[in-house]
Steps between C-alpha positions, in 0.01 A plus 500: 500500500822664392470760226622400153873548458623607156788251533257212536292334230131457572275267312282791388768540232447139391150527358322182399241689293423313178669181621327170556638251753384141539570286805485120511594222740640186346617157609445393860325733741674658798372700798557871437422491128177690566689773683726534194202514262333762722815715503544481121137592436485790744842643416424468130167679532663759727751604233231521233540168321228256404549172687365163391463166675596197296313216663633143507854601406626440145193289424286809548734702280465245220123460540431874527140614537388559859829358626659839428303760688572855611552527875359773720618630836218320677558167321808434716337593831496240780756274332817592691444232764378231259734211417553357152419724203149633440567557128589134455810323382543221246773325308445547127638259238355712219709804596809287452414477129553774244130496410402549863729799540362648177146482646625657823667788311178565307297513821741748659525729195121517475502661846815708448694305766877523458606473866488167679552433869550126543487343847627144495801270504796467265296311238236773484760776483703319232181467293434872540849586378460277191168671429672837521779396266251372243264795533592699187492183287160404642361845416637464147312172462180658633530777238555245224191309611297821501420468871656839585602794282851642451421802719418272796821304443694825504318640803549185706840406360672414831391274784640575845528231768559525873496189715436428865586158637209332670609160632512343845816308401729807504698336220547804273846652492539874541253559781538425870132415532224412257135584562341222704812353660455665839133395515595141415749507788220622726289196404793263560592652837137499616489125436844445656404686818185288526691177437769583756253483786388147413859398426602606850202321654584166339877528438438450131708573195319700233607510137352787298490528124485859375461636149767679298549285189874503424576775755560424867427851626173419683647189664821679600340813645226311680772274647681813622179652631396197703841368604464175305745221574554401136411636158519356149514742207598458131791745531658293778439131428602262780861388499599135522441373849238765577275238659749432779558872562128563521456213746774641719340844484151375587625267772666793673176698509272426792201704386283493188650485153409671176634407157379728218578378153440631151355210296819300523546139394665432835162496681468122507855458626444778751191332640675164522792657686277680747300183564823305553568736788173386649334842473127535451491676162232697315508657154312818413477613137388862505410524131298790360414639841830688456357689201173585670372735763532868568820673385739612773573866569841461334346366178237775488762770540743334259229452236367856542848649464577282201167582333561874527861455384382297199271783385784753539727271297239477222461879494877548467563226247612575144528290184859416598427405862528125558215317669565525872393333819434699816701348784581542866860538611529544873246768579512661158313461172716437196434427133692224330504386136246219491702262285815541711299376799344217300840390369652497849198306630560242225870488591404392851314199366786421262750509788279263702459264205880492472524442878686828550309574818732767642460696175122457520492640854703806395280557196192493723631821654663624816180478704463127427870443561487675838192303604681175424817603683299611804300175508818291490648711778201465731358156432805279533711526811862398468643259760670673794837375377456684168392833650760778523587606853479879522479541881275800441176561690215673314181628666165536323207706626171643378426866569175695454155368418455141380494441124417181312821352361719590800522134600607393152775762520617374843503138381705592196752702702542229762561223247732705279692611808542141619608397149764774516628353826362763740325446831157664471320668790132595510393809694141498621285816508738729312728739689282471809586133518861578407566719803312253723723217382236300310766355272559134419669294234272393214574192292412366155205288612359776723380696196340208315150586375542872562446623142122471507451652846358851526605764752834477678590177680802673659274771634541863402472834679528865395755572777803695375846426643608858592379486863651158564841521333691398816300183550499411129878546484529279807298225330714538184807436717343219695402301190797620294271622219708579190223616265135606499220427253193714567173418321233768531349830396569867566592430865766255379643773278505748792659233720791452263556877488509506882739205520722663240516818707577297813814352343697801623427400861462121476744279312243220527303663217803512272377186323333443162130590519243457226128564479242319287179709453183332627186709548152505348526879467788474249640825636869414546746728317737321265259226390218501246341201671485361853421150622134486602364766265387247237307297758331820622409596143339160448302542822378840377405384151327185626298705749413763239381224264271364769375841597416589139332163455281572803340779298414267212136531414444796733462864416805705407749513784840655577738343751753706699787275612772604747841333461809492721841643411564785743575801280604280209233468232640185337224263615222743412643586157618161380209325671272744320657407166461128576140530623380741230441796731356829382721705732768455764577777750859512627724736696759528219245656265324783689130549432233745612123528512487593131675175408256303715208675334640431154539130587139482621376666181711265289353196675150641473533531122632145470223365720235668285621315191593143577714405798333370814787519746770750588812448708700769680812422705639727769839469665460521879715816535431672169344804668427575866174682422363305205454183699338180380179603679509845340547360148227242562257769616592730210445228239178392673361853495605593148403164350139514615264391229779333301692271737532414865819443698666245724834518681747240619823528700719201408731535799744232610368232267753654257784389730369151563456178309738260330762673285444512126730298270668827399579596861624150585728501199611861535573454870693181432717642221571844645589356841732240345679779313525706820664209686750448219591869530542457877738206444706704256518799736598282796799370309593850379482656847665222701834636622730390783258244640185717497239654274522879474277678246453876530462617139170623358477209259503249786151612610268455203143456386437243228221623276350445161568798273336482157667190356747397767555414866741763632692543828488865612667652810214616725674831571480583129123444502440776757478766228231296325286475814208704633551407867194692623260297283716187487506470121757531220506843335462340158279198437492313169139382529366857478548458124233227511233733638410653163436147370234445765340834410510433126345155543229663716423749217661810643676749278856530624857538379713188475875541476638249249861621507579201723294249303652187355760553230591244237796295624667178398426188695867417562550840665193472711673404825739685730850359477618502858198520724206272553202515274162594624346399823199409296485124502 
């Protein structure tokens, strides 16, 4: 761990001593709420505050008694992987009355609670803000009634509120994702993948109803993630004559059909239309299964980050600080004035009521807008006569190890390219297939159903182009390739550098080239996230959950888990945060035998008190001497009499399986953007009857950087790269490591200089570049 820097602010300076924080979940439940509660409790205790559970939401606050109970470190153990909310949630009519809020204020003052962390939807957060605004008046009434004295009213004169949005609907403005949304998408896609097999067997049409209330986010993103043929959402009601268009669309499709909709009145008409086509039709209403089950890795990490951020916001708040909501913008935590977000959320509904649907889509945010644009681009093919004729040939290939989501990226690129008028070519087996001439044209229908397929349907190899430049150049000439889209990991990055260098000798490589990062290791310079990493994280967390469960009812046990990643510790670190690990050993943070001994002693102390299971993750290349076997034997020896040990090497299961909704969506959107860049560059570099591109900015990597998708010349990324260990020199996720340690009860420094700052919701998005890759 880096030594404290005087220029940085550490939370040790933000003492919570003497403060009391209460956490409640209100409204509907959402997967990940427990992770948020756990983070608030442990971070609060860590900084010296008293933390209270308020059970059953606002009802528990009004009723008081045992519903408001001090939380301990151990009381939030073993809840990270549990769906719903273990402290309960309820809608409370009484809290909506002045008398109910007066009772609630009395119950809080009796316990000295003046800091509230509310996890819920816009209704719950609006209620919290009203409570805050009324607080001083409520205390005055309590003094008049003799229920509290003037000193108490003075001591607890201000109520501070921080909100976190827990809702599967993702209908709250100001945040790219709400807690529970990603898990709900997991439930939907699991059902879709299962339905697709029977649909293909019987040539049936399936109509799915998903949740979302007045927001079409779940329907839209699940339609993107499964390649649905039609989608109905409130923000895009069907135009006149939609029935005929849908019939034409479905008639042109020879495989199975999927029609997600978001509780739309058009269902009856839709069913009639489909039946008129003579299709065997089935309806599936998913219902509350979408709100159930284990939270995804994304939701656990999001909720943990937000919970810690909420405590920091409460520590920093003053009497003049407005109530805020902790939000996610791109890959960054931000704080936004709660009522600004609520007001914009209400404006969306107003715009929809007034049938101003374009305004509603824009108010939903750039992420929603981009999802809708991408769906329209990929789902509905224009007639040949309406397509532009570019006369450009674009080749797509996968390079490196397979990663879930690669196929979604290829599908997106092919269809966007065809829509732009290009002829698309697929290269099998990476650059090995390229120099062997394994190149053929790929058409719109060829990539149907690819989004849900794991691995790489094109085939992928680690072969670099340097040794085969002559043959690759020959194939470029033969097929008249005018641009390259490379989807892959570190080898893809190295390949582009080699092709860039070869431009001096081969004019064939003087064409636009772009790379989209796809690797479970998430080790590509220039991008915070890579396609495939989210699926790998879910594989790790699911396996860790099962492994920990295997110790249920047995004696105390510690599990040593080895993850993939090469020298990059992303999977071990972020997987450790999602799975509730006690330690994660990585190459980027050197450790020695003294650190290992300290970790064993730390676990021993915890095991003596309450916990039954420990979890330690180790990146495969974290240290050549402290191997997984060595750490297992060390823990086994030193834990004698207190705990025993087991080890597990997860291996290639982290690369396999169906891609997660996040990876399907990320791959689809980032690849579509890459192809649009290619089209632009082809036009810019077309001179005297040929494409000639030899500038640095014509060979780029498209990556997610903090809040935006950014094109970066690969040559400029060389300085940011540790080529020996195949990792970026700086990695954003290292800042998450202290969170894992804090939540595992280690004493450590946590730099908060980069924590969320209060912003305004209208300024929350980048002006020129895409919003986050988060869905």
